[in-house]
Amino acid sequence: MPRAVAINVGANTNAPGVRGPVHPDGSFEFVPIPEEASTSESASVPTYADLDLDTELPAGAADAPVHLDPEFAEYPECERYTYGDPYGVKARPLLELEAGDYAFFYATLTTRGTPEREWIAPDWGAYLVGHFRLARDPIPGEAYPDLPADERTTFANNAHVKREEFDAAVLLEGDPADSGLYETAVPLSSPEGGVEANRVVTELSSDSGKGPWWRRPMTFGERETSEVLELATEGFE
């Protein structure tokens, strides 16, 4: 049975200065972070304006290039399901996964309007926003340059591959049959407040829910992964 790792992604109050919104019905808009590294002259890197977002961005942000990672095929300017990360704290647990395991992605989102779902946190909270089922074993960054050309093509639209200097410590490829952005967020924060972890974190994941848990990677065992997938499919009530 598959296992999983959950990774924090997406916009926040530091970059670009706003979070994506979670709406009263639990739907949300995923907003990527800006691309802060130099990119290859030959790479096509979209801007926030290209994404046609509903989220109100800080002044001047519309023309900023975006770091589209994770790449969800159904999201604007994306082609496949890929993810790369340069940081060991995230790369290490991801590299322990295998084909058929899951990578969950969570983001901090700002509450908009009066919540209709009891599980939506006031002000802001952390929520699962999508997942990949891994189509292959994770690729260590140092192995990427030696992949056959047709395999490297899979990652051609990944933000780390587009950088002037490739810097990913791990690359993931999601199976399109079981990967994607969710229509409804799955809460990790409690309804009492964004900093308070709910049972998905404290009972199902490896994390204690203490301190800034919403920034840390979390691991899930086989049974726990199955339960999280059920929440993503059936909803959190």
PDB file of C-alpha atoms in Angstrom:
ATOM      1  CA  MET A   1       0.000   0.000   0.000  1.00  0.00           C
ATOM      2  CA  PRO A   2       1.201   3.533  -0.773  1.00  0.00           C
ATOM      3  CA  ARG A   3       2.729   6.023   1.639  1.00  0.00           C
ATOM      4  CA  ALA A   4       2.841   9.815   1.303  1.00  0.00           C
ATOM      5  CA  VAL A   5       4.716  13.010   2.052  1.00  0.00           C
ATOM      6  CA  ALA A   6       2.991  16.412   2.296  1.00  0.00           C
ATOM      7  CA  ILE A   7       4.900  19.532   1.236  1.00  0.00           C
ATOM      8  CA  ASN A   8       4.099  23.228   1.724  1.00  0.00           C
ATOM      9  CA  VAL A   9       3.788  25.135  -1.562  1.00  0.00           C
ATOM     10  CA  GLY A  10       2.232  28.269  -2.989  1.00  0.00           C
ATOM     11  CA  ALA A  11       1.949  31.965  -2.295  1.00  0.00           C
ATOM     12  CA  ASN A  12       2.290  33.431   1.174  1.00  0.00           C
ATOM     13  CA  THR A  13       2.463  36.813   2.874  1.00  0.00           C
ATOM     14  CA  ASN A  14       6.183  37.079   2.090  1.00  0.00           C
ATOM     15  CA  ALA A  15       6.076  36.069  -1.573  1.00  0.00           C
ATOM     16  CA  PRO A  16       4.321  37.631  -3.400  1.00  0.00           C
ATOM     17  CA  GLY A  17       2.735  39.279  -0.333  1.00  0.00           C
ATOM     18  CA  VAL A  18      -0.688  37.615  -0.360  1.00  0.00           C
ATOM     19  CA  ARG A  19      -2.044  34.105   0.066  1.00  0.00           C
ATOM     20  CA  GLY A  20      -4.489  32.450  -2.263  1.00  0.00           C
ATOM     21  CA  PRO A  21      -8.124  32.546  -1.075  1.00  0.00           C
ATOM     22  CA  VAL A  22     -10.333  29.818   0.354  1.00  0.00           C
ATOM     23  CA  HIS A  23     -13.971  30.609  -0.384  1.00  0.00           C
ATOM     24  CA  PRO A  24     -17.046  30.057   1.832  1.00  0.00           C
ATOM     25  CA  ASP A  25     -17.869  26.736   0.111  1.00  0.00           C
ATOM     26  CA  GLY A  26     -14.322  25.384   0.558  1.00  0.00           C
ATOM     27  CA  SER A  27     -13.197  25.989  -3.007  1.00  0.00           C
ATOM     28  CA  PHE A  28      -9.972  27.912  -3.470  1.00  0.00           C
ATOM     29  CA  GLU A  29      -7.594  29.515  -5.934  1.00  0.00           C
ATOM     30  CA  PHE A  30      -4.026  28.256  -6.017  1.00  0.00           C
ATOM     31  CA  VAL A  31      -1.492  31.059  -6.390  1.00  0.00           C
ATOM     32  CA  PRO A  32       2.166  30.181  -7.068  1.00  0.00           C
ATOM     33  CA  ILE A  33       5.145  32.036  -5.640  1.00  0.00           C
ATOM     34  CA  PRO A  34       7.175  34.421  -7.810  1.00  0.00           C
ATOM     35  CA  GLU A  35      10.254  33.165  -9.616  1.00  0.00           C
ATOM     36  CA  GLU A  36      13.189  34.742  -7.811  1.00  0.00           C
ATOM     37  CA  ALA A  37      16.065  32.959  -9.572  1.00  0.00           C
ATOM     38  CA  SER A  38      17.552  33.741 -12.964  1.00  0.00           C
ATOM     39  CA  THR A  39      16.044  31.673 -15.754  1.00  0.00           C
ATOM     40  CA  SER A  40      17.460  30.393 -19.014  1.00  0.00           C
ATOM     41  CA  GLU A  41      17.294  32.828 -21.933  1.00  0.00           C
ATOM     42  CA  SER A  42      15.550  30.150 -23.993  1.00  0.00           C
ATOM     43  CA  ALA A  43      12.915  29.391 -21.330  1.00  0.00           C
ATOM     44  CA  SER A  44       9.366  30.697 -21.582  1.00  0.00           C
ATOM     45  CA  VAL A  45       8.417  31.805 -18.061  1.00  0.00           C
ATOM     46  CA  PRO A  46       4.834  33.047 -17.532  1.00  0.00           C
ATOM     47  CA  THR A  47       3.889  36.031 -15.383  1.00  0.00           C
ATOM     48  CA  TYR A  48       1.050  36.397 -12.905  1.00  0.00           C
ATOM     49  CA  ALA A  49      -0.870  38.252 -15.626  1.00  0.00           C
ATOM     50  CA  ASP A  50      -0.708  35.141 -17.823  1.00  0.00           C
ATOM     51  CA  LEU A  51      -2.506  33.112 -15.133  1.00  0.00           C
ATOM     52  CA  ASP A  52      -5.629  35.330 -15.172  1.00  0.00           C
ATOM     53  CA  LEU A  53      -6.069  35.007 -11.413  1.00  0.00           C
ATOM     54  CA  ASP A  54      -9.026  36.329  -9.427  1.00  0.00           C
ATOM     55  CA  THR A  55      -6.765  36.964  -6.429  1.00  0.00           C
ATOM     56  CA  GLU A  56      -5.833  40.616  -5.936  1.00  0.00           C
ATOM     57  CA  LEU A  57      -2.048  40.819  -6.078  1.00  0.00           C
ATOM     58  CA  PRO A  58       0.240  43.501  -4.658  1.00  0.00           C
ATOM     59  CA  ALA A  59       0.891  46.504  -6.881  1.00  0.00           C
ATOM     60  CA  GLY A  60       3.375  45.695  -9.625  1.00  0.00           C
ATOM     61  CA  ALA A  61       3.161  41.923  -9.191  1.00  0.00           C
ATOM     62  CA  ALA A  62       1.185  41.237 -12.369  1.00  0.00           C
ATOM     63  CA  ASP A  63       4.278  41.404 -14.564  1.00  0.00           C
ATOM     64  CA  ALA A  64       6.460  39.328 -12.235  1.00  0.00           C
ATOM     65  CA  PRO A  65       7.484  35.858 -13.492  1.00  0.00           C
ATOM     66  CA  VAL A  66       5.997  32.951 -11.569  1.00  0.00           C
ATOM     67  CA  HIS A  67       7.566  29.791 -10.166  1.00  0.00           C
ATOM     68  CA  LEU A  68       5.044  27.223 -11.430  1.00  0.00           C
ATOM     69  CA  ASP A  69       5.968  24.407  -9.082  1.00  0.00           C
ATOM     70  CA  PRO A  70       4.222  22.085  -8.509  1.00  0.00           C
ATOM     71  CA  GLU A  71       3.095  21.904 -12.104  1.00  0.00           C
ATOM     72  CA  PHE A  72      -0.519  20.718 -12.421  1.00  0.00           C
ATOM     73  CA  ALA A  73      -1.556  19.905 -16.003  1.00  0.00           C
ATOM     74  CA  GLU A  74      -4.981  21.542 -15.570  1.00  0.00           C
ATOM     75  CA  TYR A  75      -3.490  24.824 -14.300  1.00  0.00           C
ATOM     76  CA  PRO A  76      -2.750  27.714 -16.704  1.00  0.00           C
ATOM     77  CA  GLU A  77       0.636  27.511 -18.460  1.00  0.00           C
ATOM     78  CA  CYS A  78       1.244  23.948 -17.195  1.00  0.00           C
ATOM     79  CA  GLU A  79       1.640  20.771 -19.253  1.00  0.00           C
ATOM     80  CA  ARG A  80       2.211  17.802 -16.951  1.00  0.00           C
ATOM     81  CA  TYR A  81       2.376  16.879 -13.284  1.00  0.00           C
ATOM     82  CA  THR A  82       5.900  17.650 -12.092  1.00  0.00           C
ATOM     83  CA  TYR A  83       7.534  18.980  -8.958  1.00  0.00           C
ATOM     84  CA  GLY A  84      11.084  19.883  -8.070  1.00  0.00           C
ATOM     85  CA  ASP A  85      12.657  21.062  -4.836  1.00  0.00           C
ATOM     86  CA  PRO A  86      16.181  22.268  -4.055  1.00  0.00           C
ATOM     87  CA  TYR A  87      15.982  22.007  -0.271  1.00  0.00           C
ATOM     88  CA  GLY A  88      17.176  18.936   1.571  1.00  0.00           C
ATOM     89  CA  VAL A  89      14.533  19.217   4.299  1.00  0.00           C
ATOM     90  CA  LYS A  90      11.872  18.508   1.661  1.00  0.00           C
ATOM     91  CA  ALA A  91      13.927  16.473  -0.793  1.00  0.00           C
ATOM     92  CA  ARG A  92      15.039  13.860   1.727  1.00  0.00           C
ATOM     93  CA  PRO A  93      11.567  12.530   2.647  1.00  0.00           C
ATOM     94  CA  LEU A  94      10.415  12.777  -0.969  1.00  0.00           C
ATOM     95  CA  LEU A  95      13.367  10.689  -2.139  1.00  0.00           C
ATOM     96  CA  GLU A  96      12.250   7.913   0.203  1.00  0.00           C
ATOM     97  CA  LEU A  97       9.004   7.502  -1.748  1.00  0.00           C
ATOM     98  CA  GLU A  98       8.536   5.031  -4.603  1.00  0.00           C
ATOM     99  CA  ALA A  99       6.419   4.786  -7.738  1.00  0.00           C
ATOM    100  CA  GLY A 100       2.776   4.485  -6.671  1.00  0.00           C
ATOM    101  CA  ASP A 101       3.260   6.528  -3.496  1.00  0.00           C
ATOM    102  CA  TYR A 102       1.736   9.987  -3.082  1.00  0.00           C
ATOM    103  CA  ALA A 103       2.994  13.540  -2.749  1.00  0.00           C
ATOM    104  CA  PHE A 104       0.412  15.803  -1.119  1.00  0.00           C
ATOM    105  CA  PHE A 105       0.687  19.555  -1.556  1.00  0.00           C
ATOM    106  CA  TYR A 106      -0.625  22.009   1.000  1.00  0.00           C
ATOM    107  CA  ALA A 107      -0.821  25.798   1.035  1.00  0.00           C
ATOM    108  CA  THR A 108      -1.775  28.515   3.473  1.00  0.00           C
ATOM    109  CA  LEU A 109      -4.953  30.237   2.264  1.00  0.00           C
ATOM    110  CA  THR A 110      -6.758  33.389   3.403  1.00  0.00           C
ATOM    111  CA  THR A 111     -10.434  33.037   4.333  1.00  0.00           C
ATOM    112  CA  ARG A 112     -12.754  35.073   2.113  1.00  0.00           C
ATOM    113  CA  GLY A 113     -16.341  35.842   3.090  1.00  0.00           C
ATOM    114  CA  THR A 114     -18.356  34.069   5.772  1.00  0.00           C
ATOM    115  CA  PRO A 115     -17.503  30.346   5.815  1.00  0.00           C
ATOM    116  CA  GLU A 116     -20.277  27.899   4.927  1.00  0.00           C
ATOM    117  CA  ARG A 117     -18.094  24.946   5.921  1.00  0.00           C
ATOM    118  CA  GLU A 118     -17.520  24.526   9.647  1.00  0.00           C
ATOM    119  CA  TRP A 119     -13.946  23.377   9.083  1.00  0.00           C
ATOM    120  CA  ILE A 120     -12.720  26.623   7.502  1.00  0.00           C
ATOM    121  CA  ALA A 121     -10.366  28.495   9.818  1.00  0.00           C
ATOM    122  CA  PRO A 122     -10.910  32.193  10.568  1.00  0.00           C
ATOM    123  CA  ASP A 123      -8.512  34.618   8.879  1.00  0.00           C
ATOM    124  CA  TRP A 124      -6.181  31.976   7.369  1.00  0.00           C
ATOM    125  CA  GLY A 125      -5.385  28.275   7.519  1.00  0.00           C
ATOM    126  CA  ALA A 126      -3.332  25.480   5.973  1.00  0.00           C
ATOM    127  CA  TYR A 127      -5.105  23.197   3.489  1.00  0.00           C
ATOM    128  CA  LEU A 128      -4.270  20.319   1.193  1.00  0.00           C
ATOM    129  CA  VAL A 129      -4.804  21.594  -2.347  1.00  0.00           C
ATOM    130  CA  GLY A 130      -3.753  18.666  -4.540  1.00  0.00           C
ATOM    131  CA  HIS A 131      -1.656  15.542  -4.926  1.00  0.00           C
ATOM    132  CA  PHE A 132       0.457  13.468  -7.285  1.00  0.00           C
ATOM    133  CA  ARG A 133       0.507   9.709  -7.430  1.00  0.00           C
ATOM    134  CA  LEU A 134       4.074   9.077  -8.462  1.00  0.00           C
ATOM    135  CA  ALA A 135       4.437   7.682 -11.973  1.00  0.00           C
ATOM    136  CA  ARG A 136       8.033   6.680 -11.261  1.00  0.00           C
ATOM    137  CA  ASP A 137      10.509   6.639  -8.403  1.00  0.00           C
ATOM    138  CA  PRO A 138      11.662  10.141  -7.403  1.00  0.00           C
ATOM    139  CA  ILE A 139      14.684  11.330  -9.362  1.00  0.00           C
ATOM    140  CA  PRO A 140      17.652  12.679  -7.378  1.00  0.00           C
ATOM    141  CA  GLY A 141      18.750  16.015  -8.777  1.00  0.00           C
ATOM    142  CA  GLU A 142      22.228  14.779  -9.610  1.00  0.00           C
ATOM    143  CA  ALA A 143      20.722  11.996 -11.757  1.00  0.00           C
ATOM    144  CA  TYR A 144      18.612  14.298 -13.929  1.00  0.00           C
ATOM    145  CA  PRO A 145      21.336  15.371 -16.423  1.00  0.00           C
ATOM    146  CA  ASP A 146      22.085  11.717 -17.205  1.00  0.00           C
ATOM    147  CA  LEU A 147      18.483  10.767 -18.023  1.00  0.00           C
ATOM    148  CA  PRO A 148      17.694   9.853 -21.634  1.00  0.00           C
ATOM    149  CA  ALA A 149      16.515  12.868 -23.630  1.00  0.00           C
ATOM    150  CA  ASP A 150      12.922  11.619 -23.864  1.00  0.00           C
ATOM    151  CA  GLU A 151      12.737  11.299 -20.072  1.00  0.00           C
ATOM    152  CA  ARG A 152      14.184  14.768 -19.521  1.00  0.00           C
ATOM    153  CA  THR A 153      11.473  16.124 -21.828  1.00  0.00           C
ATOM    154  CA  THR A 154       8.874  15.193 -19.203  1.00  0.00           C
ATOM    155  CA  PHE A 155      10.318  17.904 -16.963  1.00  0.00           C
ATOM    156  CA  ALA A 156      10.940  20.534 -19.652  1.00  0.00           C
ATOM    157  CA  ASN A 157       8.228  22.839 -18.270  1.00  0.00           C
ATOM    158  CA  ASN A 158       9.272  22.472 -14.641  1.00  0.00           C
ATOM    159  CA  ALA A 159      10.404  25.708 -13.020  1.00  0.00           C
ATOM    160  CA  HIS A 160      13.701  24.280 -11.759  1.00  0.00           C
ATOM    161  CA  VAL A 161      14.631  22.992 -15.200  1.00  0.00           C
ATOM    162  CA  LYS A 162      13.959  26.473 -16.608  1.00  0.00           C
ATOM    163  CA  ARG A 163      16.397  28.099 -14.202  1.00  0.00           C
ATOM    164  CA  GLU A 164      19.733  29.293 -15.518  1.00  0.00           C
ATOM    165  CA  GLU A 165      21.334  26.798 -13.169  1.00  0.00           C
ATOM    166  CA  PHE A 166      19.335  23.620 -12.549  1.00  0.00           C
ATOM    167  CA  ASP A 167      19.040  23.338  -8.774  1.00  0.00           C
ATOM    168  CA  ALA A 168      16.487  20.654  -7.897  1.00  0.00           C
ATOM    169  CA  ALA A 169      17.593  18.074  -5.338  1.00  0.00           C
ATOM    170  CA  VAL A 170      14.590  15.928  -6.303  1.00  0.00           C
ATOM    171  CA  LEU A 171      12.151  15.731  -9.219  1.00  0.00           C
ATOM    172  CA  LEU A 172       8.724  14.089  -9.113  1.00  0.00           C
ATOM    173  CA  GLU A 173       6.494  12.989 -11.982  1.00  0.00           C
ATOM    174  CA  GLY A 174       2.798  12.493 -11.268  1.00  0.00           C
ATOM    175  CA  ASP A 175       0.601   9.918 -12.966  1.00  0.00           C
ATOM    176  CA  PRO A 176      -2.059  11.925 -14.852  1.00  0.00           C
ATOM    177  CA  ALA A 177      -4.656   9.264 -14.033  1.00  0.00           C
ATOM    178  CA  ASP A 178      -4.410  10.034 -10.302  1.00  0.00           C
ATOM    179  CA  SER A 179      -2.911  13.496  -9.890  1.00  0.00           C
ATOM    180  CA  GLY A 180      -4.381  16.976  -9.787  1.00  0.00           C
ATOM    181  CA  LEU A 181      -5.569  20.058  -7.973  1.00  0.00           C
ATOM    182  CA  TYR A 182      -8.552  19.537  -5.697  1.00  0.00           C
ATOM    183  CA  GLU A 183     -11.829  21.348  -6.256  1.00  0.00           C
ATOM    184  CA  THR A 184     -12.354  21.587  -2.493  1.00  0.00           C
ATOM    185  CA  ALA A 185      -9.560  22.151   0.001  1.00  0.00           C
ATOM    186  CA  VAL A 186      -8.863  19.639   2.778  1.00  0.00           C
ATOM    187  CA  PRO A 187      -8.141  21.424   6.074  1.00  0.00           C
ATOM    188  CA  LEU A 188      -5.019  20.872   8.115  1.00  0.00           C
ATOM    189  CA  SER A 189      -5.793  23.784  10.458  1.00  0.00           C
ATOM    190  CA  SER A 190      -8.575  23.575  13.030  1.00  0.00           C
ATOM    191  CA  PRO A 191     -11.660  25.837  12.864  1.00  0.00           C
ATOM    192  CA  GLU A 192     -10.314  27.626  15.943  1.00  0.00           C
ATOM    193  CA  GLY A 193      -7.376  29.164  14.103  1.00  0.00           C
ATOM    194  CA  GLY A 194      -4.778  28.707  11.404  1.00  0.00           C
ATOM    195  CA  VAL A 195      -1.931  27.942  13.811  1.00  0.00           C
ATOM    196  CA  GLU A 196      -3.909  25.133  15.476  1.00  0.00           C
ATOM    197  CA  ALA A 197      -3.351  21.793  13.724  1.00  0.00           C
ATOM    198  CA  ASN A 198      -6.303  19.443  13.271  1.00  0.00           C
ATOM    199  CA  ARG A 199      -6.304  15.652  13.529  1.00  0.00           C
ATOM    200  CA  VAL A 200      -4.964  15.150   9.994  1.00  0.00           C
ATOM    201  CA  VAL A 201      -1.705  16.616  11.271  1.00  0.00           C
ATOM    202  CA  THR A 202      -1.661  15.443  14.889  1.00  0.00           C
ATOM    203  CA  GLU A 203      -3.137  11.941  14.444  1.00  0.00           C
ATOM    204  CA  LEU A 204      -2.409  10.922  10.857  1.00  0.00           C
ATOM    205  CA  SER A 205       0.920  12.577  10.040  1.00  0.00           C
ATOM    206  CA  SER A 206       4.386  12.370  11.538  1.00  0.00           C
ATOM    207  CA  ASP A 207       4.165  15.961  12.764  1.00  0.00           C
ATOM    208  CA  SER A 208       3.406  16.959  16.353  1.00  0.00           C
ATOM    209  CA  GLY A 209       1.391  20.012  15.359  1.00  0.00           C
ATOM    210  CA  LYS A 210       3.562  22.158  17.618  1.00  0.00           C
ATOM    211  CA  GLY A 211       5.404  25.266  16.484  1.00  0.00           C
ATOM    212  CA  PRO A 212       5.226  26.327  12.810  1.00  0.00           C
ATOM    213  CA  TRP A 213       3.986  22.948  11.607  1.00  0.00           C
ATOM    214  CA  TRP A 214       2.404  24.573   8.515  1.00  0.00           C
ATOM    215  CA  ARG A 215       5.867  25.076   7.023  1.00  0.00           C
ATOM    216  CA  ARG A 216       7.205  21.562   7.568  1.00  0.00           C
ATOM    217  CA  PRO A 217       7.054  18.405   5.443  1.00  0.00           C
ATOM    218  CA  MET A 218       4.876  15.654   6.908  1.00  0.00           C
ATOM    219  CA  THR A 219       4.969  11.912   6.283  1.00  0.00           C
ATOM    220  CA  PHE A 220       2.015   9.514   6.278  1.00  0.00           C
ATOM    221  CA  GLY A 221       2.014   5.745   6.664  1.00  0.00           C
ATOM    222  CA  GLU A 222      -0.040   3.375   4.545  1.00  0.00           C
ATOM    223  CA  ARG A 223      -3.249   3.463   6.612  1.00  0.00           C
ATOM    224  CA  GLU A 224      -2.974   7.205   7.162  1.00  0.00           C
ATOM    225  CA  THR A 225      -2.421   7.874   3.465  1.00  0.00           C
ATOM    226  CA  SER A 226      -5.573   5.929   2.647  1.00  0.00           C
ATOM    227  CA  GLU A 227      -7.555   8.023   5.121  1.00  0.00           C
ATOM    228  CA  VAL A 228      -6.245  11.299   3.725  1.00  0.00           C
ATOM    229  CA  LEU A 229      -7.140  10.207   0.189  1.00  0.00           C
ATOM    230  CA  GLU A 230     -10.649   9.422   1.399  1.00  0.00           C
ATOM    231  CA  LEU A 231     -10.929  12.919   2.875  1.00  0.00           C
ATOM    232  CA  ALA A 232      -9.816  14.388  -0.445  1.00  0.00           C
ATOM    233  CA  THR A 233     -12.432  12.342  -2.303  1.00  0.00           C
ATOM    234  CA  GLU A 234     -15.353  12.363   0.110  1.00  0.00           C
ATOM    235  CA  GLY A 235     -14.726  15.694   1.836  1.00  0.00           C
ATOM    236  CA  PHE A 236     -13.867  16.733   5.379  1.00  0.00           C
ATOM    237  CA  GLU A 237     -17.000  16.906   7.507  1.00  0.00           C
TER     238      GLU A 237
END
